[in-house]
Amino acid sequence: MSIFGTSDAAAGTGIFGPAGTMTGDTAEVSAPEPVAAMQPLIEQTDSIASLFKAMGHDGRLTILCHLRSGEKNVSELEALLSSRQAIVSQQLARLRMEGLVVARREGQTIHYRLADARVPAILDLLARHARAAMQGSEGAGD
């Protein structure tokens, strides 16, 4: 099952319960939003899709998760990701290009931090969904 409960959604399990309601520590969704309420989203689908595409790589998403707690340098990110410097730098370059992180040089060291105010809220939402999915899968074996 994915963190969004997609494989079990039809059966009413995962984080999506019956009739599209959310389970776990998320709010219950009572009715679909009218099209007018979705208009801002519809008008910005290109930029929002670009944001999700940039976040859609596991390495980049992991970097963003670590930067959620504050500024980190490349060496710290290498250790946290158990990855080579070249790979971490490549992913950071993409995140910089997309405007999701900014770099600050201090001598020989480059420090990175989140630059886009939308990212912490999105990461927090994804973390809530992941926790709910994990709690749902723990109870599934009972």
Short mmCIF file of N, CA and C in Angstrom, two decimals:
data_model
loop_
_atom_site.label_atom_id
_atom_site.label_comp_id
_atom_site.label_asym_id
_atom_site.label_seq_id
_atom_site.Cartn_x
_atom_site.Cartn_y
_atom_site.Cartn_z
N MET A 1 0.84 -1.18 0.00
CA MET A 1 0.00 0.00 0.00
C MET A 1 0.89 1.24 0.00
N SER A 2 0.54 2.24 -0.78
CA SER A 2 1.29 3.49 -0.80
C SER A 2 0.92 4.32 0.40
N ILE A 3 1.65 5.43 0.62
CA ILE A 3 1.30 6.28 1.75
C ILE A 3 -0.05 6.93 1.55
N PHE A 4 -0.57 6.91 0.35
CA PHE A 4 -1.87 7.48 0.10
C PHE A 4 -2.97 6.43 0.13
N GLY A 5 -2.62 5.19 0.42
CA GLY A 5 -3.62 4.14 0.54
C GLY A 5 -4.25 3.76 -0.78
N THR A 6 -3.57 4.03 -1.89
CA THR A 6 -4.19 3.82 -3.19
C THR A 6 -4.50 2.36 -3.48
N SER A 7 -3.67 1.45 -3.03
CA SER A 7 -3.93 0.05 -3.37
C SER A 7 -5.13 -0.51 -2.63
N ASP A 8 -5.46 0.11 -1.49
CA ASP A 8 -6.57 -0.39 -0.69
C ASP A 8 -7.77 0.56 -0.68
N ALA A 9 -7.71 1.64 -1.45
CA ALA A 9 -8.77 2.64 -1.39
C ALA A 9 -10.12 2.06 -1.77
N ALA A 10 -10.16 1.22 -2.78
CA ALA A 10 -11.44 0.66 -3.22
C ALA A 10 -12.05 -0.23 -2.15
N ALA A 11 -11.20 -0.86 -1.34
CA ALA A 11 -11.70 -1.74 -0.29
C ALA A 11 -12.05 -0.96 0.97
N GLY A 12 -11.80 0.37 0.96
CA GLY A 12 -12.13 1.17 2.14
C GLY A 12 -11.10 1.05 3.24
N THR A 13 -9.87 0.67 2.90
CA THR A 13 -8.83 0.58 3.91
C THR A 13 -7.75 1.59 3.58
N GLY A 14 -6.65 1.55 4.29
CA GLY A 14 -5.61 2.55 4.11
C GLY A 14 -6.04 3.84 4.77
N ILE A 15 -5.49 4.97 4.34
CA ILE A 15 -5.89 6.22 4.97
C ILE A 15 -7.21 6.72 4.42
N PHE A 16 -7.65 6.18 3.29
CA PHE A 16 -8.94 6.56 2.75
C PHE A 16 -9.96 5.51 3.15
N GLY A 17 -10.86 5.89 3.98
CA GLY A 17 -11.90 4.98 4.43
C GLY A 17 -13.06 5.00 3.46
N PRO A 18 -14.21 4.49 3.88
CA PRO A 18 -15.39 4.46 3.03
C PRO A 18 -15.82 5.86 2.61
N ALA A 19 -16.37 5.97 1.44
CA ALA A 19 -16.94 7.20 0.90
C ALA A 19 -15.94 8.35 0.87
N GLY A 20 -14.64 8.03 0.72
CA GLY A 20 -13.63 9.06 0.58
C GLY A 20 -13.26 9.78 1.85
N THR A 21 -13.69 9.28 3.00
CA THR A 21 -13.32 9.94 4.24
C THR A 21 -11.88 9.63 4.58
N MET A 22 -11.25 10.54 5.27
CA MET A 22 -9.86 10.35 5.68
C MET A 22 -9.87 9.74 7.07
N THR A 23 -8.90 8.88 7.33
CA THR A 23 -8.78 8.27 8.65
C THR A 23 -7.47 8.71 9.28
N GLY A 24 -7.22 8.29 10.48
CA GLY A 24 -5.98 8.66 11.17
C GLY A 24 -6.12 10.04 11.76
N ASP A 25 -5.03 10.82 11.76
CA ASP A 25 -5.08 12.14 12.38
C ASP A 25 -5.40 13.24 11.37
N THR A 26 -6.08 12.89 10.28
CA THR A 26 -6.45 13.88 9.28
C THR A 26 -7.94 14.16 9.38
N ALA A 27 -8.35 15.29 8.85
CA ALA A 27 -9.75 15.69 8.91
C ALA A 27 -10.58 14.84 7.96
N GLU A 28 -11.84 14.66 8.33
CA GLU A 28 -12.76 13.91 7.48
C GLU A 28 -13.22 14.81 6.34
N VAL A 29 -13.25 14.28 5.15
CA VAL A 29 -13.70 15.02 3.98
C VAL A 29 -15.16 14.69 3.78
N SER A 30 -16.03 15.70 3.87
CA SER A 30 -17.45 15.42 3.81
C SER A 30 -18.02 15.47 2.40
N ALA A 31 -17.61 16.44 1.60
CA ALA A 31 -18.17 16.55 0.26
C ALA A 31 -17.10 17.11 -0.67
N PRO A 32 -17.19 16.79 -1.95
CA PRO A 32 -16.22 17.34 -2.88
C PRO A 32 -16.34 18.86 -2.95
N GLU A 33 -15.22 19.52 -3.18
CA GLU A 33 -15.22 20.97 -3.33
C GLU A 33 -15.91 21.33 -4.64
N PRO A 34 -16.69 22.41 -4.64
CA PRO A 34 -17.27 22.86 -5.91
C PRO A 34 -16.15 23.32 -6.84
N VAL A 35 -16.43 23.28 -8.13
CA VAL A 35 -15.43 23.65 -9.12
C VAL A 35 -14.90 25.05 -8.86
N ALA A 36 -15.74 25.97 -8.44
CA ALA A 36 -15.29 27.35 -8.18
C ALA A 36 -14.21 27.38 -7.11
N ALA A 37 -14.32 26.53 -6.10
CA ALA A 37 -13.31 26.49 -5.04
C ALA A 37 -11.99 25.93 -5.55
N MET A 38 -12.04 25.14 -6.60
CA MET A 38 -10.83 24.54 -7.17
C MET A 38 -10.19 25.43 -8.24
N GLN A 39 -10.84 26.54 -8.59
CA GLN A 39 -10.36 27.39 -9.68
C GLN A 39 -8.92 27.86 -9.48
N PRO A 40 -8.52 28.31 -8.28
CA PRO A 40 -7.11 28.71 -8.12
C PRO A 40 -6.14 27.56 -8.42
N LEU A 41 -6.49 26.36 -8.03
CA LEU A 41 -5.66 25.19 -8.32
C LEU A 41 -5.63 24.93 -9.83
N ILE A 42 -6.79 25.00 -10.45
CA ILE A 42 -6.89 24.77 -11.90
C ILE A 42 -6.04 25.78 -12.67
N GLU A 43 -6.05 27.03 -12.22
CA GLU A 43 -5.30 28.08 -12.91
C GLU A 43 -3.79 27.95 -12.72
N GLN A 44 -3.36 27.19 -11.74
CA GLN A 44 -1.93 27.07 -11.47
C GLN A 44 -1.41 25.65 -11.59
N THR A 45 -2.10 24.82 -12.35
CA THR A 45 -1.68 23.42 -12.44
C THR A 45 -0.26 23.25 -12.95
N ASP A 46 0.18 24.09 -13.87
CA ASP A 46 1.55 23.97 -14.39
C ASP A 46 2.59 24.16 -13.29
N SER A 47 2.46 25.23 -12.52
CA SER A 47 3.46 25.49 -11.48
C SER A 47 3.36 24.47 -10.35
N ILE A 48 2.16 24.05 -10.02
CA ILE A 48 2.00 23.06 -8.95
C ILE A 48 2.52 21.70 -9.40
N ALA A 49 2.25 21.33 -10.65
CA ALA A 49 2.79 20.07 -11.18
C ALA A 49 4.31 20.11 -11.20
N SER A 50 4.88 21.26 -11.54
CA SER A 50 6.33 21.40 -11.55
C SER A 50 6.90 21.23 -10.14
N LEU A 51 6.23 21.80 -9.15
CA LEU A 51 6.64 21.64 -7.76
C LEU A 51 6.64 20.17 -7.36
N PHE A 52 5.56 19.46 -7.66
CA PHE A 52 5.48 18.05 -7.30
C PHE A 52 6.47 17.20 -8.09
N LYS A 53 6.74 17.58 -9.32
CA LYS A 53 7.73 16.85 -10.11
C LYS A 53 9.11 16.99 -9.48
N ALA A 54 9.44 18.19 -9.03
CA ALA A 54 10.74 18.41 -8.37
C ALA A 54 10.82 17.63 -7.06
N MET A 55 9.70 17.53 -6.35
CA MET A 55 9.68 16.80 -5.07
C MET A 55 9.50 15.30 -5.28
N GLY A 56 9.20 14.89 -6.51
CA GLY A 56 8.83 13.51 -6.79
C GLY A 56 9.96 12.51 -6.90
N HIS A 57 11.16 12.89 -6.60
CA HIS A 57 12.31 11.99 -6.61
C HIS A 57 12.64 11.66 -5.16
N ASP A 58 12.84 10.39 -4.84
CA ASP A 58 13.04 10.02 -3.44
C ASP A 58 14.23 10.71 -2.80
N GLY A 59 15.31 10.89 -3.54
CA GLY A 59 16.48 11.58 -2.99
C GLY A 59 16.20 13.04 -2.70
N ARG A 60 15.53 13.72 -3.64
CA ARG A 60 15.20 15.13 -3.42
C ARG A 60 14.20 15.30 -2.29
N LEU A 61 13.22 14.42 -2.24
CA LEU A 61 12.23 14.49 -1.16
C LEU A 61 12.89 14.27 0.20
N THR A 62 13.82 13.33 0.26
CA THR A 62 14.54 13.07 1.52
C THR A 62 15.37 14.28 1.92
N ILE A 63 16.03 14.92 0.96
CA ILE A 63 16.80 16.13 1.26
C ILE A 63 15.87 17.21 1.82
N LEU A 64 14.73 17.41 1.19
CA LEU A 64 13.78 18.41 1.68
C LEU A 64 13.31 18.08 3.09
N CYS A 65 13.08 16.81 3.36
CA CYS A 65 12.67 16.40 4.72
C CYS A 65 13.74 16.77 5.74
N HIS A 66 15.01 16.54 5.41
CA HIS A 66 16.09 16.88 6.34
C HIS A 66 16.24 18.39 6.48
N LEU A 67 16.03 19.13 5.41
CA LEU A 67 16.14 20.58 5.49
C LEU A 67 14.95 21.20 6.21
N ARG A 68 13.88 20.44 6.36
CA ARG A 68 12.70 20.92 7.11
C ARG A 68 13.09 21.30 8.53
N SER A 69 14.09 20.62 9.10
CA SER A 69 14.50 20.91 10.48
C SER A 69 15.54 22.02 10.55
N GLY A 70 16.01 22.51 9.41
CA GLY A 70 16.96 23.62 9.42
C GLY A 70 18.07 23.43 8.40
N GLU A 71 18.90 24.44 8.32
CA GLU A 71 19.99 24.49 7.36
C GLU A 71 20.98 23.35 7.56
N LYS A 72 21.46 22.80 6.43
CA LYS A 72 22.45 21.72 6.46
C LYS A 72 23.49 21.99 5.37
N ASN A 73 24.72 21.51 5.60
CA ASN A 73 25.72 21.60 4.53
C ASN A 73 25.76 20.27 3.77
N VAL A 74 26.49 20.25 2.69
CA VAL A 74 26.53 19.06 1.82
C VAL A 74 27.04 17.84 2.58
N SER A 75 28.07 18.01 3.39
CA SER A 75 28.62 16.87 4.15
C SER A 75 27.58 16.29 5.10
N GLU A 76 26.82 17.15 5.76
CA GLU A 76 25.76 16.66 6.66
C GLU A 76 24.71 15.88 5.88
N LEU A 77 24.33 16.41 4.72
CA LEU A 77 23.33 15.72 3.90
C LEU A 77 23.87 14.39 3.36
N GLU A 78 25.15 14.35 3.00
CA GLU A 78 25.77 13.10 2.56
C GLU A 78 25.61 12.03 3.64
N ALA A 79 25.93 12.40 4.88
CA ALA A 79 25.85 11.45 5.99
C ALA A 79 24.41 11.03 6.25
N LEU A 80 23.49 11.98 6.22
CA LEU A 80 22.08 11.67 6.49
C LEU A 80 21.49 10.76 5.42
N LEU A 81 21.92 10.95 4.17
CA LEU A 81 21.39 10.16 3.06
C LEU A 81 22.22 8.92 2.77
N SER A 82 23.36 8.78 3.43
CA SER A 82 24.30 7.68 3.13
C SER A 82 24.56 7.63 1.63
N SER A 83 24.89 8.79 1.09
CA SER A 83 25.07 8.91 -0.35
C SER A 83 26.35 9.67 -0.66
N ARG A 84 26.83 9.50 -1.89
CA ARG A 84 28.05 10.19 -2.32
C ARG A 84 27.78 11.67 -2.56
N GLN A 85 28.83 12.46 -2.42
CA GLN A 85 28.74 13.91 -2.58
C GLN A 85 28.21 14.29 -3.95
N ALA A 86 28.65 13.61 -4.99
CA ALA A 86 28.22 13.94 -6.36
C ALA A 86 26.70 13.79 -6.52
N ILE A 87 26.15 12.74 -5.94
CA ILE A 87 24.71 12.49 -6.06
C ILE A 87 23.93 13.54 -5.27
N VAL A 88 24.37 13.82 -4.05
CA VAL A 88 23.70 14.83 -3.22
C VAL A 88 23.76 16.19 -3.92
N SER A 89 24.92 16.55 -4.45
CA SER A 89 25.07 17.83 -5.14
C SER A 89 24.19 17.93 -6.37
N GLN A 90 24.05 16.83 -7.10
CA GLN A 90 23.18 16.81 -8.29
C GLN A 90 21.73 17.08 -7.89
N GLN A 91 21.27 16.44 -6.83
CA GLN A 91 19.88 16.64 -6.39
C GLN A 91 19.69 18.06 -5.83
N LEU A 92 20.69 18.57 -5.12
CA LEU A 92 20.61 19.93 -4.60
C LEU A 92 20.57 20.94 -5.75
N ALA A 93 21.32 20.68 -6.82
CA ALA A 93 21.31 21.57 -7.98
C ALA A 93 19.91 21.64 -8.59
N ARG A 94 19.25 20.50 -8.69
CA ARG A 94 17.88 20.48 -9.23
C ARG A 94 16.93 21.24 -8.32
N LEU A 95 17.06 21.04 -7.00
CA LEU A 95 16.20 21.75 -6.05
C LEU A 95 16.46 23.26 -6.09
N ARG A 96 17.70 23.65 -6.29
CA ARG A 96 18.04 25.08 -6.43
C ARG A 96 17.42 25.64 -7.71
N MET A 97 17.56 24.90 -8.80
CA MET A 97 17.02 25.32 -10.08
C MET A 97 15.50 25.54 -9.99
N GLU A 98 14.83 24.70 -9.24
CA GLU A 98 13.37 24.79 -9.08
C GLU A 98 12.97 25.83 -8.04
N GLY A 99 13.95 26.43 -7.36
CA GLY A 99 13.65 27.45 -6.36
C GLY A 99 13.18 26.92 -5.03
N LEU A 100 13.42 25.64 -4.77
CA LEU A 100 12.97 25.04 -3.51
C LEU A 100 13.98 25.19 -2.39
N VAL A 101 15.27 25.32 -2.74
CA VAL A 101 16.31 25.54 -1.73
C VAL A 101 17.20 26.70 -2.19
N VAL A 102 17.86 27.31 -1.22
CA VAL A 102 18.87 28.33 -1.51
C VAL A 102 20.16 27.92 -0.83
N ALA A 103 21.26 28.39 -1.42
CA ALA A 103 22.59 28.06 -0.90
C ALA A 103 23.23 29.30 -0.31
N ARG A 104 24.05 29.07 0.71
CA ARG A 104 24.83 30.13 1.35
C ARG A 104 26.24 29.59 1.55
N ARG A 105 27.21 30.34 1.03
CA ARG A 105 28.61 29.91 1.15
C ARG A 105 29.22 30.52 2.41
N GLU A 106 29.94 29.67 3.14
CA GLU A 106 30.70 30.11 4.31
C GLU A 106 32.08 29.49 4.19
N GLY A 107 33.03 30.25 3.65
CA GLY A 107 34.36 29.70 3.38
C GLY A 107 34.26 28.65 2.29
N GLN A 108 34.74 27.44 2.60
CA GLN A 108 34.69 26.32 1.65
C GLN A 108 33.36 25.56 1.71
N THR A 109 32.54 25.87 2.70
CA THR A 109 31.33 25.09 2.95
C THR A 109 30.10 25.80 2.39
N ILE A 110 29.24 25.02 1.74
CA ILE A 110 27.97 25.54 1.23
C ILE A 110 26.85 24.98 2.09
N HIS A 111 26.02 25.87 2.61
CA HIS A 111 24.88 25.49 3.44
C HIS A 111 23.60 25.67 2.63
N TYR A 112 22.66 24.76 2.82
CA TYR A 112 21.39 24.80 2.11
C TYR A 112 20.24 24.91 3.10
N ARG A 113 19.20 25.62 2.67
CA ARG A 113 17.97 25.72 3.45
C ARG A 113 16.79 25.80 2.50
N LEU A 114 15.61 25.53 3.03
CA LEU A 114 14.39 25.62 2.22
C LEU A 114 14.17 27.07 1.82
N ALA A 115 13.72 27.27 0.59
CA ALA A 115 13.48 28.61 0.08
C ALA A 115 12.01 28.87 -0.22
N ASP A 116 11.26 27.82 -0.46
CA ASP A 116 9.87 27.93 -0.87
C ASP A 116 8.98 27.71 0.35
N ALA A 117 8.15 28.69 0.67
CA ALA A 117 7.30 28.62 1.86
C ALA A 117 6.25 27.51 1.77
N ARG A 118 5.97 27.00 0.58
CA ARG A 118 4.98 25.93 0.44
C ARG A 118 5.52 24.58 0.89
N VAL A 119 6.84 24.41 0.81
CA VAL A 119 7.44 23.09 1.05
C VAL A 119 7.21 22.57 2.47
N PRO A 120 7.43 23.36 3.54
CA PRO A 120 7.19 22.81 4.88
C PRO A 120 5.75 22.32 5.08
N ALA A 121 4.78 23.07 4.57
CA ALA A 121 3.38 22.65 4.72
C ALA A 121 3.10 21.36 3.96
N ILE A 122 3.67 21.22 2.77
CA ILE A 122 3.49 19.99 1.99
C ILE A 122 4.15 18.81 2.69
N LEU A 123 5.37 19.01 3.19
CA LEU A 123 6.07 17.94 3.91
C LEU A 123 5.30 17.52 5.16
N ASP A 124 4.76 18.50 5.88
CA ASP A 124 3.97 18.18 7.08
C ASP A 124 2.73 17.36 6.71
N LEU A 125 2.07 17.73 5.63
CA LEU A 125 0.89 16.98 5.17
C LEU A 125 1.27 15.56 4.78
N LEU A 126 2.36 15.41 4.04
CA LEU A 126 2.82 14.07 3.64
C LEU A 126 3.20 13.23 4.86
N ALA A 127 3.83 13.86 5.85
CA ALA A 127 4.20 13.13 7.07
C ALA A 127 2.96 12.65 7.81
N ARG A 128 1.91 13.48 7.87
CA ARG A 128 0.66 13.04 8.52
C ARG A 128 0.06 11.85 7.78
N HIS A 129 0.07 11.91 6.45
CA HIS A 129 -0.47 10.79 5.66
C HIS A 129 0.37 9.53 5.87
N ALA A 130 1.69 9.68 5.92
CA ALA A 130 2.57 8.52 6.13
C ALA A 130 2.32 7.90 7.50
N ARG A 131 2.18 8.74 8.53
CA ARG A 131 1.89 8.22 9.88
C ARG A 131 0.56 7.48 9.91
N ALA A 132 -0.45 8.06 9.27
CA ALA A 132 -1.77 7.41 9.24
C ALA A 132 -1.70 6.08 8.50
N ALA A 133 -0.95 6.03 7.41
CA ALA A 133 -0.81 4.78 6.65
C ALA A 133 -0.09 3.74 7.48
N MET A 134 0.95 4.15 8.21
CA MET A 134 1.69 3.21 9.05
C MET A 134 0.81 2.69 10.18
N GLN A 135 0.02 3.56 10.78
CA GLN A 135 -0.88 3.12 11.85
C GLN A 135 -1.94 2.17 11.31
N GLY A 136 -2.42 2.44 10.11
CA GLY A 136 -3.41 1.57 9.49
C GLY A 136 -2.84 0.21 9.16
N SER A 137 -1.57 0.16 8.72
CA SER A 137 -0.97 -1.12 8.37
C SER A 137 -0.60 -1.93 9.61
N GLU A 138 -0.34 -1.24 10.73
CA GLU A 138 -0.05 -1.96 11.98
C GLU A 138 -1.28 -2.69 12.48
N GLY A 139 -2.45 -2.08 12.30
CA GLY A 139 -3.68 -2.71 12.76
C GLY A 139 -4.24 -3.71 11.78
N ALA A 140 -3.71 -3.75 10.56
CA ALA A 140 -4.24 -4.63 9.52
C ALA A 140 -3.98 -6.10 9.82
N GLY A 141 -2.92 -6.40 10.57
CA GLY A 141 -2.59 -7.79 10.84
C GLY A 141 -3.33 -8.38 12.02
N ASP A 142 -4.15 -7.56 12.69
CA ASP A 142 -4.88 -8.05 13.87
C ASP A 142 -6.05 -8.92 13.52
#
